[in-house]
Amino acid sequence: MSHVVLVIASIVVLLPLLFVVFLSFKDIPGILGTPLSWPDVFHVENYPDAWNEGNIGQFLVNTIVVACVTVAAILAFSSLAAFVIARYRFKGNQLLYLFFVSGLALPIQIIALPIFILIKNLHLLNTLTSLVIVFASGGISYSVFILVNFMRTIPFELQEAAVMDGAGPLRIYWHIVLPLIRPALGIVAIFQFLSAWKEFFLPLLLVQDPSSMTVPVGILSFVGEHSTEWQLLLAGLVIISLPTLIGFLLVAKQFRRNLVGGGVKA
């Protein structure tokens, strides 16, 4: 029974994606007039046309740079914050933890205007730096929540033994804690990378310069005020989906291992 449910769920998820790929090889009359019919001619040229006319290469580079730098910043700051919160007892410890995780309950739309004003006053509008700052700030709450709960499962005896051997906080963090939380770091990195990759609202708010756009916003160049180049839009959607799909296939085994490791620790 469970296999039947999985097959049905897979069909529900994959069918729309395969339909987009199918339509991306049609021309506009075929897409709008007979979307379900088999195309007489497969318009392979839709893909190079979408790549060249939509400046997709630049959008992909921008998105990869923003996502990678964001993930690096989040892992660095959130792991240090989680280490202090989870491994040391001090007055205000729980309050500090609540301060970080409170960001999970704050919809981005509520603080969109203050974010825009802040970025504008910093003269960072239309820059990739603005996206990295906002993405990293928004992702730290989730990351601290995951890492704190993971670090709390590490026996304190390990830390006490390291202290007796003369290890300081940074050495404990680098040589003991980080190696033990690699599964959690992997999960955080994957989710934060995908979150930065697919984010639409903030890039639309902060970036209007085509040279600094990311793929979710840049792909809208095919949508005009009076007409839409559907064949190029669909081909572009397939192209921008390939990097994340290929990346996930490459790390799928490690991702499953991290999930299992995280479940065992929890």
Short mmCIF file of C-alpha atoms in Angstrom, two decimals:
data_model
loop_
_atom_site.label_atom_id
_atom_site.label_comp_id
_atom_site.label_asym_id
_atom_site.label_seq_id
_atom_site.Cartn_x
_atom_site.Cartn_y
_atom_site.Cartn_z
CA MET A 1 0.00 0.00 0.00
CA SER A 2 2.80 2.40 0.87
CA HIS A 3 4.39 1.78 -2.54
CA VAL A 4 1.11 2.64 -4.27
CA VAL A 5 0.91 5.92 -2.37
CA LEU A 6 4.52 6.73 -3.31
CA VAL A 7 3.84 5.98 -6.98
CA ILE A 8 0.73 8.19 -6.99
CA ALA A 9 2.60 10.99 -5.21
CA SER A 10 5.47 10.72 -7.71
CA ILE A 11 3.05 10.95 -10.64
CA VAL A 12 1.33 14.00 -9.14
CA VAL A 13 4.70 15.73 -8.70
CA LEU A 14 6.39 14.67 -11.93
CA LEU A 15 3.49 15.00 -14.37
CA PRO A 16 3.36 18.84 -14.35
CA LEU A 17 7.16 18.99 -14.70
CA LEU A 18 7.15 16.60 -17.65
CA PHE A 19 4.29 18.59 -19.20
CA VAL A 20 6.39 21.78 -19.00
CA VAL A 21 9.29 19.98 -20.72
CA PHE A 22 6.89 18.68 -23.38
CA LEU A 23 5.43 22.14 -24.07
CA SER A 24 8.90 23.73 -24.21
CA PHE A 25 9.49 22.01 -27.57
CA LYS A 26 6.39 23.56 -29.18
CA ASP A 27 5.78 26.89 -30.86
CA ILE A 28 3.24 29.42 -29.57
CA PRO A 29 0.29 28.17 -31.71
CA GLY A 30 0.95 24.64 -30.51
CA ILE A 31 1.18 25.70 -26.86
CA LEU A 32 -1.99 27.81 -26.89
CA GLY A 33 -4.03 25.90 -29.48
CA THR A 34 -3.29 22.21 -28.98
CA PRO A 35 -1.24 21.83 -25.78
CA LEU A 36 -2.00 18.12 -25.38
CA SER A 37 -1.25 17.04 -28.95
CA TRP A 38 2.09 15.61 -30.06
CA PRO A 39 4.09 18.34 -31.84
CA ASP A 40 4.62 17.95 -35.59
CA VAL A 41 8.07 19.49 -35.19
CA PHE A 42 10.15 19.61 -32.03
CA HIS A 43 11.39 23.19 -31.78
CA VAL A 44 14.77 22.52 -30.19
CA GLU A 45 15.78 26.07 -31.09
CA ASN A 46 13.61 27.30 -28.21
CA TYR A 47 16.43 26.46 -25.82
CA PRO A 48 19.31 28.40 -27.42
CA ASP A 49 16.87 31.24 -28.14
CA ALA A 50 15.79 31.35 -24.50
CA TRP A 51 19.41 31.24 -23.35
CA ASN A 52 20.51 34.08 -25.62
CA GLU A 53 17.46 36.36 -25.55
CA GLY A 54 16.75 35.94 -21.86
CA ASN A 55 20.34 36.41 -20.63
CA ILE A 56 19.85 33.24 -18.61
CA GLY A 57 23.59 32.60 -18.32
CA GLN A 58 24.09 35.85 -16.39
CA PHE A 59 21.08 35.14 -14.19
CA LEU A 60 22.42 31.68 -13.36
CA VAL A 61 25.85 33.04 -12.44
CA ASN A 62 24.26 35.71 -10.22
CA THR A 63 22.05 33.15 -8.50
CA ILE A 64 24.87 30.67 -7.90
CA VAL A 65 27.11 33.39 -6.46
CA VAL A 66 24.37 34.71 -4.17
CA ALA A 67 23.33 31.24 -3.03
CA CYS A 68 26.89 30.02 -2.33
CA VAL A 69 27.96 33.15 -0.43
CA THR A 70 24.69 33.12 1.50
CA VAL A 71 25.16 29.49 2.54
CA ALA A 72 28.76 30.14 3.62
CA ALA A 73 27.72 33.15 5.71
CA ILE A 74 24.80 31.31 7.29
CA LEU A 75 26.88 28.27 8.20
CA ALA A 76 29.60 30.42 9.74
CA PHE A 77 27.38 32.69 11.83
CA SER A 78 24.67 30.20 12.79
CA SER A 79 27.11 27.47 13.83
CA LEU A 80 29.00 29.89 16.09
CA ALA A 81 25.78 31.23 17.60
CA ALA A 82 24.40 27.73 18.08
CA PHE A 83 27.67 26.61 19.69
CA VAL A 84 27.50 29.36 22.31
CA ILE A 85 23.80 28.78 23.01
CA ALA A 86 23.90 24.98 23.10
CA ARG A 87 27.24 24.31 24.77
CA TYR A 88 27.51 27.04 27.42
CA ARG A 89 25.19 27.90 30.28
CA PHE A 90 24.93 31.57 31.14
CA LYS A 91 22.31 34.08 32.20
CA GLY A 92 20.15 35.00 29.24
CA ASN A 93 21.01 31.84 27.31
CA GLN A 94 17.40 30.89 26.63
CA LEU A 95 16.47 34.50 25.88
CA LEU A 96 19.22 34.66 23.26
CA TYR A 97 17.93 31.43 21.73
CA LEU A 98 14.38 32.80 21.60
CA PHE A 99 15.70 35.98 20.00
CA PHE A 100 17.16 33.98 17.12
CA VAL A 101 14.24 31.61 16.56
CA SER A 102 11.65 34.38 16.81
CA GLY A 103 12.58 35.22 13.24
CA LEU A 104 10.82 32.02 12.15
CA ALA A 105 7.46 33.56 13.09
CA LEU A 106 8.05 36.81 11.20
CA PRO A 107 6.66 36.91 7.64
CA ILE A 108 9.02 38.65 5.26
CA GLN A 109 6.18 40.83 3.91
CA ILE A 110 5.85 42.55 7.30
CA ILE A 111 9.45 43.80 7.25
CA ALA A 112 9.74 44.30 3.49
CA LEU A 113 9.50 48.10 3.70
CA PRO A 114 12.12 48.48 6.48
CA ILE A 115 14.43 46.15 4.54
CA PHE A 116 14.03 48.22 1.38
CA ILE A 117 14.69 51.49 3.24
CA LEU A 118 17.75 50.04 4.97
CA ILE A 119 19.25 48.68 1.74
CA LYS A 120 18.51 51.97 -0.03
CA ASN A 121 20.21 54.00 2.72
CA LEU A 122 23.23 51.69 2.46
CA HIS A 123 23.31 52.38 -1.30
CA LEU A 124 23.11 48.66 -2.02
CA LEU A 125 20.04 48.56 -4.25
CA ASN A 126 20.58 46.62 -7.50
CA THR A 127 23.57 44.75 -6.08
CA LEU A 128 24.17 41.10 -5.29
CA THR A 129 25.50 42.18 -1.89
CA SER A 130 22.03 43.32 -0.84
CA LEU A 131 20.60 39.88 -1.63
CA VAL A 132 23.35 38.09 0.30
CA ILE A 133 22.80 40.31 3.36
CA VAL A 134 19.03 39.82 3.35
CA PHE A 135 19.10 36.10 2.54
CA ALA A 136 21.73 35.37 5.19
CA SER A 137 19.90 37.41 7.82
CA GLY A 138 16.65 35.62 7.05
CA GLY A 139 18.19 32.16 7.06
CA ILE A 140 20.04 32.37 10.37
CA SER A 141 16.91 31.81 12.49
CA TYR A 142 16.11 28.45 10.91
CA SER A 143 19.75 27.38 10.93
CA VAL A 144 20.29 28.27 14.60
CA PHE A 145 17.13 26.36 15.50
CA ILE A 146 18.36 23.21 13.72
CA LEU A 147 21.97 23.41 14.91
CA VAL A 148 21.19 24.21 18.56
CA ASN A 149 18.93 21.19 18.87
CA PHE A 150 21.54 19.02 17.17
CA MET A 151 24.43 20.29 19.30
CA ARG A 152 22.49 19.66 22.51
CA THR A 153 22.64 15.93 21.76
CA ILE A 154 26.46 15.93 21.96
CA PRO A 155 27.56 14.60 25.39
CA PHE A 156 29.01 17.33 27.60
CA GLU A 157 31.62 14.83 28.78
CA LEU A 158 33.45 15.30 25.47
CA GLN A 159 33.66 19.03 26.05
CA GLU A 160 34.72 18.62 29.68
CA ALA A 161 37.48 16.19 28.67
CA ALA A 162 38.71 18.64 26.03
CA VAL A 163 38.78 21.47 28.59
CA MET A 164 40.81 19.29 30.96
CA ASP A 165 43.29 18.74 28.12
CA GLY A 166 43.66 22.51 27.74
CA ALA A 167 41.39 23.08 24.75
CA GLY A 168 39.77 26.51 24.48
CA PRO A 169 36.30 27.31 23.11
CA LEU A 170 37.44 27.82 19.52
CA ARG A 171 39.39 24.56 19.51
CA ILE A 172 36.40 22.70 20.93
CA TYR A 173 34.17 24.29 18.31
CA TRP A 174 36.49 23.52 15.40
CA HIS A 175 37.88 20.10 16.30
CA ILE A 176 35.06 18.51 18.29
CA VAL A 177 31.67 20.08 17.62
CA LEU A 178 31.88 20.82 13.89
CA PRO A 179 32.92 17.27 12.89
CA LEU A 180 30.04 15.85 14.95
CA ILE A 181 27.39 18.10 13.39
CA ARG A 182 28.32 17.57 9.75
CA PRO A 183 24.95 15.90 8.98
CA ALA A 184 23.10 18.93 10.35
CA LEU A 185 25.40 21.34 8.50
CA GLY A 186 24.74 19.44 5.28
CA ILE A 187 20.98 19.64 5.72
CA VAL A 188 21.14 23.36 6.56
CA ALA A 189 23.38 24.04 3.55
CA ILE A 190 21.06 22.25 1.12
CA PHE A 191 17.89 23.89 2.38
CA GLN A 192 19.42 27.36 2.52
CA PHE A 193 20.89 27.00 -0.97
CA LEU A 194 17.51 26.02 -2.39
CA SER A 195 15.82 28.80 -0.44
CA ALA A 196 18.19 31.41 -1.89
CA TRP A 197 17.90 29.88 -5.37
CA LYS A 198 14.10 30.06 -5.56
CA GLU A 199 13.50 33.31 -3.64
CA PHE A 200 11.39 35.66 -5.76
CA PHE A 201 9.94 38.40 -3.58
CA LEU A 202 13.12 39.97 -2.21
CA PRO A 203 15.07 40.04 -5.51
CA LEU A 204 12.01 41.59 -7.14
CA LEU A 205 11.97 44.24 -4.40
CA LEU A 206 15.69 45.03 -4.25
CA VAL A 207 17.04 44.45 -7.77
CA GLN A 208 15.82 46.14 -10.94
CA ASP A 209 19.11 46.11 -12.85
CA PRO A 210 19.11 43.12 -15.28
CA SER A 211 22.84 42.60 -14.73
CA SER A 212 22.20 41.79 -11.05
CA MET A 213 18.96 39.80 -11.35
CA THR A 214 18.62 36.21 -10.19
CA VAL A 215 16.80 33.54 -12.20
CA PRO A 216 13.35 33.73 -10.53
CA VAL A 217 13.07 37.43 -11.43
CA GLY A 218 15.12 37.40 -14.62
CA ILE A 219 12.93 34.76 -16.23
CA LEU A 220 10.09 37.28 -16.17
CA SER A 221 11.77 39.07 -19.08
CA PHE A 222 9.80 36.72 -21.35
CA VAL A 223 6.53 38.02 -19.92
CA GLY A 224 5.58 41.24 -21.69
CA GLU A 225 2.85 43.77 -20.98
CA HIS A 226 0.86 42.77 -24.06
CA SER A 227 2.26 39.35 -24.98
CA THR A 228 4.27 36.48 -23.55
CA GLU A 229 6.86 34.40 -25.35
CA TRP A 230 5.54 31.15 -23.93
CA GLN A 231 7.91 28.85 -25.80
CA LEU A 232 10.95 30.76 -24.51
CA LEU A 233 9.50 31.08 -21.02
CA LEU A 234 8.91 27.33 -20.76
CA ALA A 235 12.35 26.52 -22.20
CA GLY A 236 13.88 28.98 -19.74
CA LEU A 237 12.06 27.33 -16.83
CA VAL A 238 13.49 23.96 -17.83
CA ILE A 239 17.01 25.41 -18.13
CA ILE A 240 16.97 27.09 -14.71
CA SER A 241 15.64 23.90 -13.11
CA LEU A 242 18.50 21.76 -14.39
CA PRO A 243 21.30 22.99 -12.05
CA THR A 244 19.33 22.24 -8.89
CA LEU A 245 18.11 18.92 -10.27
CA ILE A 246 21.60 17.81 -11.28
CA GLY A 247 23.03 19.08 -8.00
CA PHE A 248 20.47 17.18 -5.96
CA LEU A 249 21.09 13.97 -7.91
CA LEU A 250 24.81 14.33 -7.18
CA VAL A 251 24.32 14.83 -3.45
CA ALA A 252 21.17 12.70 -2.99
CA LYS A 253 23.04 9.85 -1.32
CA GLN A 254 24.82 12.22 1.07
CA PHE A 255 21.54 14.04 1.72
CA ARG A 256 19.82 10.79 2.76
CA ARG A 257 22.80 9.93 4.95
CA ASN A 258 22.58 13.35 6.61
CA LEU A 259 18.87 12.92 7.26
CA VAL A 260 19.46 9.51 8.81
CA GLY A 261 22.35 10.89 10.87
CA GLY A 262 20.20 13.79 12.03
CA GLY A 263 17.39 11.42 12.97
CA VAL A 264 19.72 9.19 14.98
CA LYS A 265 21.18 12.19 16.85
CA ALA A 266 17.72 13.64 17.54
#
